[in-house]
Amino acid sequence: MVALQSIFIKAYWSLAALGTLYFLCLAALIHPTAQNYAIYMHKLQLTWFHDLTIPEQFGFAKNQVTPFFIPTPDGERLFAWHVLPLGLYSSHRDPLIQQPTGVSSSPTSTENLRLLTSDPDSHLIIHFHGNAGTVGAAIRPGYLRSLSAAQPSKIHILTIDYRGFGLSSGSPSEEGLITDGLTVVDYALNELNIPPERISLVGQSLGTAVTFAVADRLIDRTPPIEPKAIISIAGFSDMEEIVRTYRAGGVFPILRPLRTYPFLVGWFLQFLRESWDSKTRIAEIVRKSGKANLVLVHAKNDYEIPHDHLETLWISAINATVEGGVSKEWVAENVKTEVFGDESSVSVWQKGEKRIAKHVVNWGGHNNVVSAAGTSVLVAKALGF
Ligand SMILES: *[C@@H]1O[C@H](CO)[C@@H](O)[C@H](O)[C@H]1NC(C)=O
């Protein structure tokens, strides 16, 4: 009896300690620097003991990837990878491998970039990755190859580490990441002379928020700049909603223990310093654009960002094409969904030259959905191949 009682007392104190730890962690997140680390996780490089300037270490063929730095207008240096699609690499291997290896100080004079700029049918994907890690982390090298798999001699990829990530200078912020994204697009437009209709933006996770923000800013320019396609993979509606629903590591729902105390959730959320409001930005893009080509992809089994976020983005985008707006029910009734067997379900909304497609992929979760074969195909089709 006494033993049992002491087990209960121990259990009670362990729970109390866990609860206190949880509240201490939440309280710490109110601090701007801690919050910044928690949102961007840029110090979690995940490529320790590897050298990002030697992409061969990440499974690429010799000189398939050109590493270089792009300067931003506000004085940062962004580390970039240009990834040559494998079909093109294979047919030009001899001249490619004879070039020097490592960081290129004049990327535009490499054979790799020349293959991109000299082919009027080639297409450039500018890719924005998710939080944590670097261009070479975890699943990223794999999908930097698979994204071009459906058109392996035409689809090039340019990707960067945002400020504060990997070998890039500075520290991250919403405005900083948007500047980084615009810097890469300007590099493609002005240094590589690739027209907007041969450029598409593809983001994953946090990168989708960068994608929408960048596309929104580009359309505000005179003349407006519209990429061929804007592709969001595993996106989210806005920062507040992501904090409400995000599951750390796909397991621990950060704010769920507070669900019976809405005022505590609200109190915590008021300390969020950045909004990453994609649901508003996607509507702005659709509203201002002449020929928006939006593709939203999300796995049904994404345990990190629930696929309700996809629905919010989808409704918000369609809503912007209809005078007076639409309801969720209206969309469900008026947009048909085509089931692709066990792979995915696809819904397409077309209004004039504006096209918004939603792909709910049945498998792949938050990360592997990017490298799914079906994703490579729908990306190539969105690019016009
Ligand atoms: C839909 O658009 C209307 C304006 O046309 C706006 O008032 C409303 O908030 C929008 N709803 C959603 C869900 O975005």
Short mmCIF file of N, CA, C and O in Angstrom, two decimals, residues 184-270:
data_model
loop_
_atom_site.label_atom_id
_atom_site.label_comp_id
_atom_site.label_asym_id
_atom_site.label_seq_id
_atom_site.Cartn_x
_atom_site.Cartn_y
_atom_site.Cartn_z
N VAL A 184 17.18 36.11 -55.70
CA VAL A 184 17.43 34.99 -56.61
C VAL A 184 16.64 35.15 -57.91
O VAL A 184 17.16 34.90 -59.00
N VAL A 185 15.39 35.61 -57.79
CA VAL A 185 14.59 35.82 -59.00
C VAL A 185 15.27 36.89 -59.86
O VAL A 185 15.41 36.72 -61.08
N ASP A 186 15.74 37.98 -59.24
CA ASP A 186 16.41 39.03 -60.00
C ASP A 186 17.70 38.52 -60.63
O ASP A 186 18.06 38.94 -61.73
N TYR A 187 18.37 37.63 -59.93
CA TYR A 187 19.59 37.04 -60.50
C TYR A 187 19.24 36.29 -61.79
O TYR A 187 19.91 36.45 -62.82
N ALA A 188 18.16 35.51 -61.75
CA ALA A 188 17.74 34.74 -62.93
C ALA A 188 17.31 35.67 -64.07
O ALA A 188 17.67 35.46 -65.23
N LEU A 189 16.56 36.72 -63.70
CA LEU A 189 16.05 37.64 -64.73
C LEU A 189 17.17 38.48 -65.33
O LEU A 189 17.26 38.62 -66.55
N ASN A 190 18.03 39.03 -64.47
CA ASN A 190 18.99 40.03 -64.94
C ASN A 190 20.38 39.51 -65.25
O ASN A 190 21.02 39.99 -66.18
N GLU A 191 20.86 38.54 -64.45
CA GLU A 191 22.22 38.03 -64.71
C GLU A 191 22.17 36.87 -65.71
O GLU A 191 23.06 36.71 -66.52
N LEU A 192 21.11 36.06 -65.61
CA LEU A 192 21.01 34.91 -66.53
C LEU A 192 20.13 35.24 -67.74
O LEU A 192 20.06 34.46 -68.69
N ASN A 193 19.45 36.39 -67.69
CA ASN A 193 18.57 36.81 -68.78
C ASN A 193 17.50 35.79 -69.16
O ASN A 193 17.21 35.57 -70.33
N ILE A 194 16.91 35.17 -68.16
CA ILE A 194 15.83 34.23 -68.42
C ILE A 194 14.50 34.96 -68.21
O ILE A 194 14.30 35.60 -67.18
N PRO A 195 13.62 34.90 -69.22
CA PRO A 195 12.34 35.62 -69.07
C PRO A 195 11.42 34.94 -68.06
O PRO A 195 11.54 33.73 -67.84
N PRO A 196 10.50 35.71 -67.44
CA PRO A 196 9.63 35.17 -66.39
C PRO A 196 8.86 33.91 -66.82
O PRO A 196 8.61 33.04 -66.00
N GLU A 197 8.51 33.82 -68.13
CA GLU A 197 7.71 32.65 -68.55
C GLU A 197 8.55 31.37 -68.58
O GLU A 197 8.02 30.29 -68.77
N ARG A 198 9.87 31.51 -68.36
CA ARG A 198 10.70 30.29 -68.25
C ARG A 198 11.18 30.09 -66.81
O ARG A 198 12.11 29.31 -66.56
N ILE A 199 10.54 30.79 -65.89
CA ILE A 199 10.92 30.66 -64.47
C ILE A 199 9.68 30.24 -63.67
O ILE A 199 8.59 30.79 -63.88
N SER A 200 9.82 29.26 -62.78
CA SER A 200 8.73 28.91 -61.87
C SER A 200 9.26 28.89 -60.44
O SER A 200 10.45 28.65 -60.23
N LEU A 201 8.36 29.14 -59.51
CA LEU A 201 8.76 29.10 -58.10
C LEU A 201 8.17 27.83 -57.47
O LEU A 201 6.98 27.56 -57.64
N VAL A 202 9.00 27.09 -56.78
CA VAL A 202 8.53 25.87 -56.09
C VAL A 202 9.01 25.93 -54.65
O VAL A 202 10.22 25.95 -54.39
N GLY A 203 8.07 25.96 -53.70
CA GLY A 203 8.47 25.99 -52.29
C GLY A 203 7.94 24.78 -51.56
O GLY A 203 6.94 24.18 -51.96
N GLN A 204 8.65 24.41 -50.49
CA GLN A 204 8.14 23.35 -49.61
C GLN A 204 8.09 23.89 -48.18
O GLN A 204 9.03 24.58 -47.74
N SER A 205 7.00 23.61 -47.49
CA SER A 205 6.85 23.97 -46.08
C SER A 205 7.10 25.48 -45.87
O SER A 205 6.44 26.27 -46.53
N LEU A 206 8.05 25.88 -45.04
CA LEU A 206 8.32 27.32 -44.88
C LEU A 206 8.58 27.98 -46.24
O LEU A 206 8.21 29.14 -46.47
N GLY A 207 9.19 27.22 -47.14
CA GLY A 207 9.49 27.75 -48.48
C GLY A 207 8.25 28.14 -49.27
O GLY A 207 8.33 28.98 -50.18
N THR A 208 7.08 27.58 -48.93
CA THR A 208 5.86 27.98 -49.64
C THR A 208 5.48 29.41 -49.25
O THR A 208 5.00 30.17 -50.07
N ALA A 209 5.74 29.76 -47.98
CA ALA A 209 5.43 31.11 -47.52
C ALA A 209 6.36 32.11 -48.23
O ALA A 209 5.93 33.21 -48.60
N VAL A 210 7.63 31.71 -48.44
CA VAL A 210 8.57 32.57 -49.17
C VAL A 210 8.09 32.69 -50.62
O VAL A 210 8.05 33.79 -51.19
N THR A 211 7.67 31.57 -51.20
CA THR A 211 7.18 31.55 -52.58
C THR A 211 6.02 32.53 -52.79
O THR A 211 6.04 33.35 -53.70
N PHE A 212 5.00 32.44 -51.92
CA PHE A 212 3.83 33.33 -52.08
C PHE A 212 4.22 34.79 -51.88
O PHE A 212 3.76 35.66 -52.61
N ALA A 213 5.05 35.06 -50.88
CA ALA A 213 5.44 36.44 -50.60
C ALA A 213 6.22 37.02 -51.78
O ALA A 213 5.97 38.15 -52.21
N VAL A 214 7.15 36.22 -52.33
CA VAL A 214 7.97 36.68 -53.45
C VAL A 214 7.08 36.92 -54.68
O VAL A 214 7.17 37.96 -55.35
N ALA A 215 6.17 35.97 -54.96
CA ALA A 215 5.29 36.11 -56.13
C ALA A 215 4.42 37.35 -55.98
O ALA A 215 4.19 38.08 -56.95
N ASP A 216 3.96 37.61 -54.76
CA ASP A 216 3.12 38.78 -54.50
C ASP A 216 3.89 40.08 -54.77
O ASP A 216 3.38 41.00 -55.39
N ARG A 217 5.17 40.11 -54.33
CA ARG A 217 5.97 41.33 -54.56
C ARG A 217 6.28 41.51 -56.05
O ARG A 217 6.33 42.64 -56.54
N LEU A 218 6.52 40.39 -56.75
CA LEU A 218 6.90 40.49 -58.17
C LEU A 218 5.76 41.07 -59.00
O LEU A 218 5.97 41.82 -59.94
N ILE A 219 4.54 40.71 -58.60
CA ILE A 219 3.38 41.16 -59.36
C ILE A 219 3.09 42.64 -59.12
O ILE A 219 2.44 43.30 -59.93
N ASP A 220 3.62 43.17 -58.03
CA ASP A 220 3.45 44.60 -57.74
C ASP A 220 4.42 45.48 -58.50
O ASP A 220 4.33 46.71 -58.45
N ARG A 221 5.40 44.86 -59.19
CA ARG A 221 6.38 45.69 -59.90
C ARG A 221 5.76 46.25 -61.18
O ARG A 221 4.78 45.73 -61.69
N THR A 222 6.38 47.30 -61.70
CA THR A 222 5.94 47.79 -63.01
C THR A 222 7.09 47.55 -63.99
O THR A 222 8.16 48.09 -63.76
N PRO A 223 6.86 46.81 -65.07
CA PRO A 223 5.66 46.01 -65.31
C PRO A 223 5.62 44.81 -64.37
O PRO A 223 6.66 44.39 -63.88
N PRO A 224 4.42 44.26 -64.11
CA PRO A 224 4.33 43.12 -63.21
C PRO A 224 5.10 41.91 -63.74
O PRO A 224 5.16 41.70 -64.95
N ILE A 225 5.70 41.16 -62.83
CA ILE A 225 6.43 39.96 -63.25
C ILE A 225 5.65 38.74 -62.76
O ILE A 225 5.36 38.62 -61.57
N GLU A 226 5.29 37.87 -63.70
CA GLU A 226 4.56 36.67 -63.34
C GLU A 226 5.31 35.44 -63.77
O GLU A 226 5.51 35.21 -64.96
N PRO A 227 5.75 34.62 -62.81
CA PRO A 227 6.42 33.38 -63.20
C PRO A 227 5.44 32.43 -63.88
O PRO A 227 4.22 32.62 -63.77
N LYS A 228 5.98 31.47 -64.61
CA LYS A 228 5.13 30.51 -65.32
C LYS A 228 4.21 29.76 -64.34
O LYS A 228 3.02 29.62 -64.60
N ALA A 229 4.77 29.28 -63.26
CA ALA A 229 3.96 28.57 -62.27
C ALA A 229 4.42 28.90 -60.86
O ALA A 229 5.60 29.20 -60.63
N ILE A 230 3.47 28.86 -59.95
CA ILE A 230 3.76 29.06 -58.53
C ILE A 230 3.31 27.78 -57.83
O ILE A 230 2.11 27.47 -57.82
N ILE A 231 4.27 27.03 -57.32
CA ILE A 231 3.94 25.70 -56.80
C ILE A 231 4.25 25.62 -55.31
O ILE A 231 5.37 25.90 -54.88
N SER A 232 3.23 25.23 -54.55
CA SER A 232 3.38 25.15 -53.10
C SER A 232 3.24 23.68 -52.69
O SER A 232 2.24 23.04 -53.00
N ILE A 233 4.25 23.16 -52.03
CA ILE A 233 4.19 21.77 -51.57
C ILE A 233 4.23 21.76 -50.04
O ILE A 233 5.18 22.26 -49.43
N ALA A 234 3.20 21.19 -49.43
CA ALA A 234 3.08 21.14 -47.96
C ALA A 234 3.10 22.54 -47.35
O ALA A 234 3.89 22.83 -46.46
N GLY A 235 2.23 23.40 -47.88
CA GLY A 235 2.20 24.79 -47.43
C GLY A 235 1.34 24.99 -46.19
O GLY A 235 0.70 24.06 -45.70
N PHE A 236 1.32 26.24 -45.72
CA PHE A 236 0.49 26.54 -44.55
C PHE A 236 -0.18 27.90 -44.72
O PHE A 236 0.30 28.74 -45.49
N SER A 237 -1.29 28.10 -44.01
CA SER A 237 -2.10 29.29 -44.27
C SER A 237 -1.47 30.56 -43.71
O SER A 237 -1.44 31.58 -44.36
N ASP A 238 -0.95 30.52 -42.49
CA ASP A 238 -0.27 31.67 -41.90
C ASP A 238 0.40 31.22 -40.61
O ASP A 238 0.15 30.13 -40.11
N MET A 239 1.25 32.08 -40.08
CA MET A 239 2.08 31.72 -38.93
C MET A 239 1.25 31.35 -37.70
O MET A 239 1.53 30.38 -37.00
N GLU A 240 0.20 32.13 -37.45
CA GLU A 240 -0.59 31.90 -36.25
C GLU A 240 -1.24 30.51 -36.29
O GLU A 240 -1.20 29.75 -35.33
N GLU A 241 -1.78 30.17 -37.46
CA GLU A 241 -2.44 28.89 -37.62
C GLU A 241 -1.43 27.74 -37.55
O GLU A 241 -1.72 26.66 -37.04
N ILE A 242 -0.21 28.01 -38.05
CA ILE A 242 0.80 26.95 -38.01
C ILE A 242 1.21 26.70 -36.56
O ILE A 242 1.39 25.56 -36.14
N VAL A 243 1.32 27.76 -35.78
CA VAL A 243 1.70 27.59 -34.39
C VAL A 243 0.58 26.85 -33.62
O VAL A 243 0.83 26.00 -32.79
N ARG A 244 -0.67 27.18 -33.97
CA ARG A 244 -1.80 26.48 -33.34
C ARG A 244 -1.81 24.99 -33.64
O ARG A 244 -2.20 24.19 -32.80
N THR A 245 -1.44 24.63 -34.91
CA THR A 245 -1.67 23.25 -35.35
C THR A 245 -0.40 22.45 -35.60
O THR A 245 -0.47 21.26 -35.86
N TYR A 246 0.78 23.10 -35.55
CA TYR A 246 2.03 22.40 -35.88
C TYR A 246 2.33 21.30 -34.88
O TYR A 246 2.15 21.46 -33.69
N ARG A 247 2.76 20.15 -35.41
CA ARG A 247 3.18 19.06 -34.55
C ARG A 247 4.68 18.92 -34.66
O ARG A 247 5.19 18.57 -35.72
N ALA A 248 5.39 19.23 -33.58
CA ALA A 248 6.84 19.13 -33.60
C ALA A 248 7.23 17.69 -33.90
O ALA A 248 6.75 16.77 -33.25
N GLY A 249 8.06 17.51 -34.94
CA GLY A 249 8.50 16.18 -35.35
C GLY A 249 7.34 15.30 -35.78
O GLY A 249 7.44 14.09 -35.81
N GLY A 250 6.22 15.91 -36.12
CA GLY A 250 5.05 15.14 -36.54
C GLY A 250 4.33 14.49 -35.37
O GLY A 250 3.35 13.79 -35.52
N VAL A 251 4.81 14.74 -34.15
CA VAL A 251 4.26 14.04 -32.99
C VAL A 251 3.64 15.00 -31.95
O VAL A 251 2.48 14.89 -31.62
N PHE A 252 4.45 15.95 -31.49
CA PHE A 252 3.99 16.76 -30.37
C PHE A 252 3.31 18.06 -30.82
O PHE A 252 3.94 18.95 -31.34
N PRO A 253 1.98 18.14 -30.61
CA PRO A 253 1.27 19.37 -30.99
C PRO A 253 1.54 20.45 -29.94
O PRO A 253 1.03 20.35 -28.83
N ILE A 254 2.33 21.45 -30.34
CA ILE A 254 2.90 22.39 -29.36
C ILE A 254 1.86 23.06 -28.46
O ILE A 254 2.05 23.16 -27.25
N LEU A 255 0.75 23.52 -29.05
CA LEU A 255 -0.21 24.27 -28.22
C LEU A 255 -1.39 23.43 -27.76
O LEU A 255 -2.29 23.93 -27.08
N ARG A 256 -1.40 22.15 -28.11
CA ARG A 256 -2.56 21.32 -27.80
C ARG A 256 -2.85 21.21 -26.29
O ARG A 256 -4.01 21.25 -25.89
N PRO A 257 -1.79 21.13 -25.46
CA PRO A 257 -2.08 21.06 -24.02
C PRO A 257 -2.88 22.26 -23.53
O PRO A 257 -3.50 22.19 -22.47
N LEU A 258 -2.91 23.34 -24.29
CA LEU A 258 -3.62 24.54 -23.85
C LEU A 258 -5.02 24.65 -24.44
O LEU A 258 -5.69 25.65 -24.27
N ARG A 259 -5.46 23.59 -25.17
CA ARG A 259 -6.68 23.76 -25.97
C ARG A 259 -7.92 24.10 -25.15
O ARG A 259 -8.83 24.76 -25.64
N THR A 260 -7.94 23.72 -23.88
CA THR A 260 -9.12 24.06 -23.07
C THR A 260 -9.02 25.46 -22.48
O THR A 260 -9.90 25.90 -21.77
N TYR A 261 -7.91 26.13 -22.76
CA TYR A 261 -7.72 27.50 -22.26
C TYR A 261 -7.48 28.45 -23.43
O TYR A 261 -6.35 28.91 -23.62
N PRO A 262 -8.52 28.75 -24.21
CA PRO A 262 -8.33 29.58 -25.40
C PRO A 262 -7.65 30.91 -25.09
O PRO A 262 -6.88 31.41 -25.91
N PHE A 263 -7.90 31.47 -23.90
CA PHE A 263 -7.28 32.77 -23.60
C PHE A 263 -5.76 32.64 -23.49
O PHE A 263 -5.02 33.52 -23.87
N LEU A 264 -5.29 31.46 -23.01
CA LEU A 264 -3.84 31.23 -22.91
C LEU A 264 -3.24 31.13 -24.31
O LEU A 264 -2.16 31.67 -24.58
N VAL A 265 -3.95 30.42 -25.21
CA VAL A 265 -3.48 30.30 -26.60
C VAL A 265 -3.39 31.69 -27.22
O VAL A 265 -2.37 32.07 -27.80
N GLY A 266 -4.47 32.47 -27.04
CA GLY A 266 -4.51 33.82 -27.58
C GLY A 266 -3.41 34.70 -27.01
O GLY A 266 -2.74 35.43 -27.73
N TRP A 267 -3.19 34.54 -25.71
CA TRP A 267 -2.15 35.32 -25.05
C TRP A 267 -0.78 34.99 -25.64
O TRP A 267 0.02 35.86 -25.95
N PHE A 268 -0.55 33.69 -25.84
CA PHE A 268 0.73 33.26 -26.40
C PHE A 268 0.91 33.78 -27.83
O PHE A 268 1.96 34.29 -28.20
N LEU A 269 -0.17 33.67 -28.63
CA LEU A 269 -0.07 34.03 -30.04
C LEU A 269 0.21 35.52 -30.26
O LEU A 269 0.79 35.89 -31.27
N GLN A 270 -0.19 36.36 -29.30
CA GLN A 270 0.05 37.79 -29.49
C GLN A 270 1.55 38.13 -29.51
O GLN A 270 1.95 39.20 -29.91
#
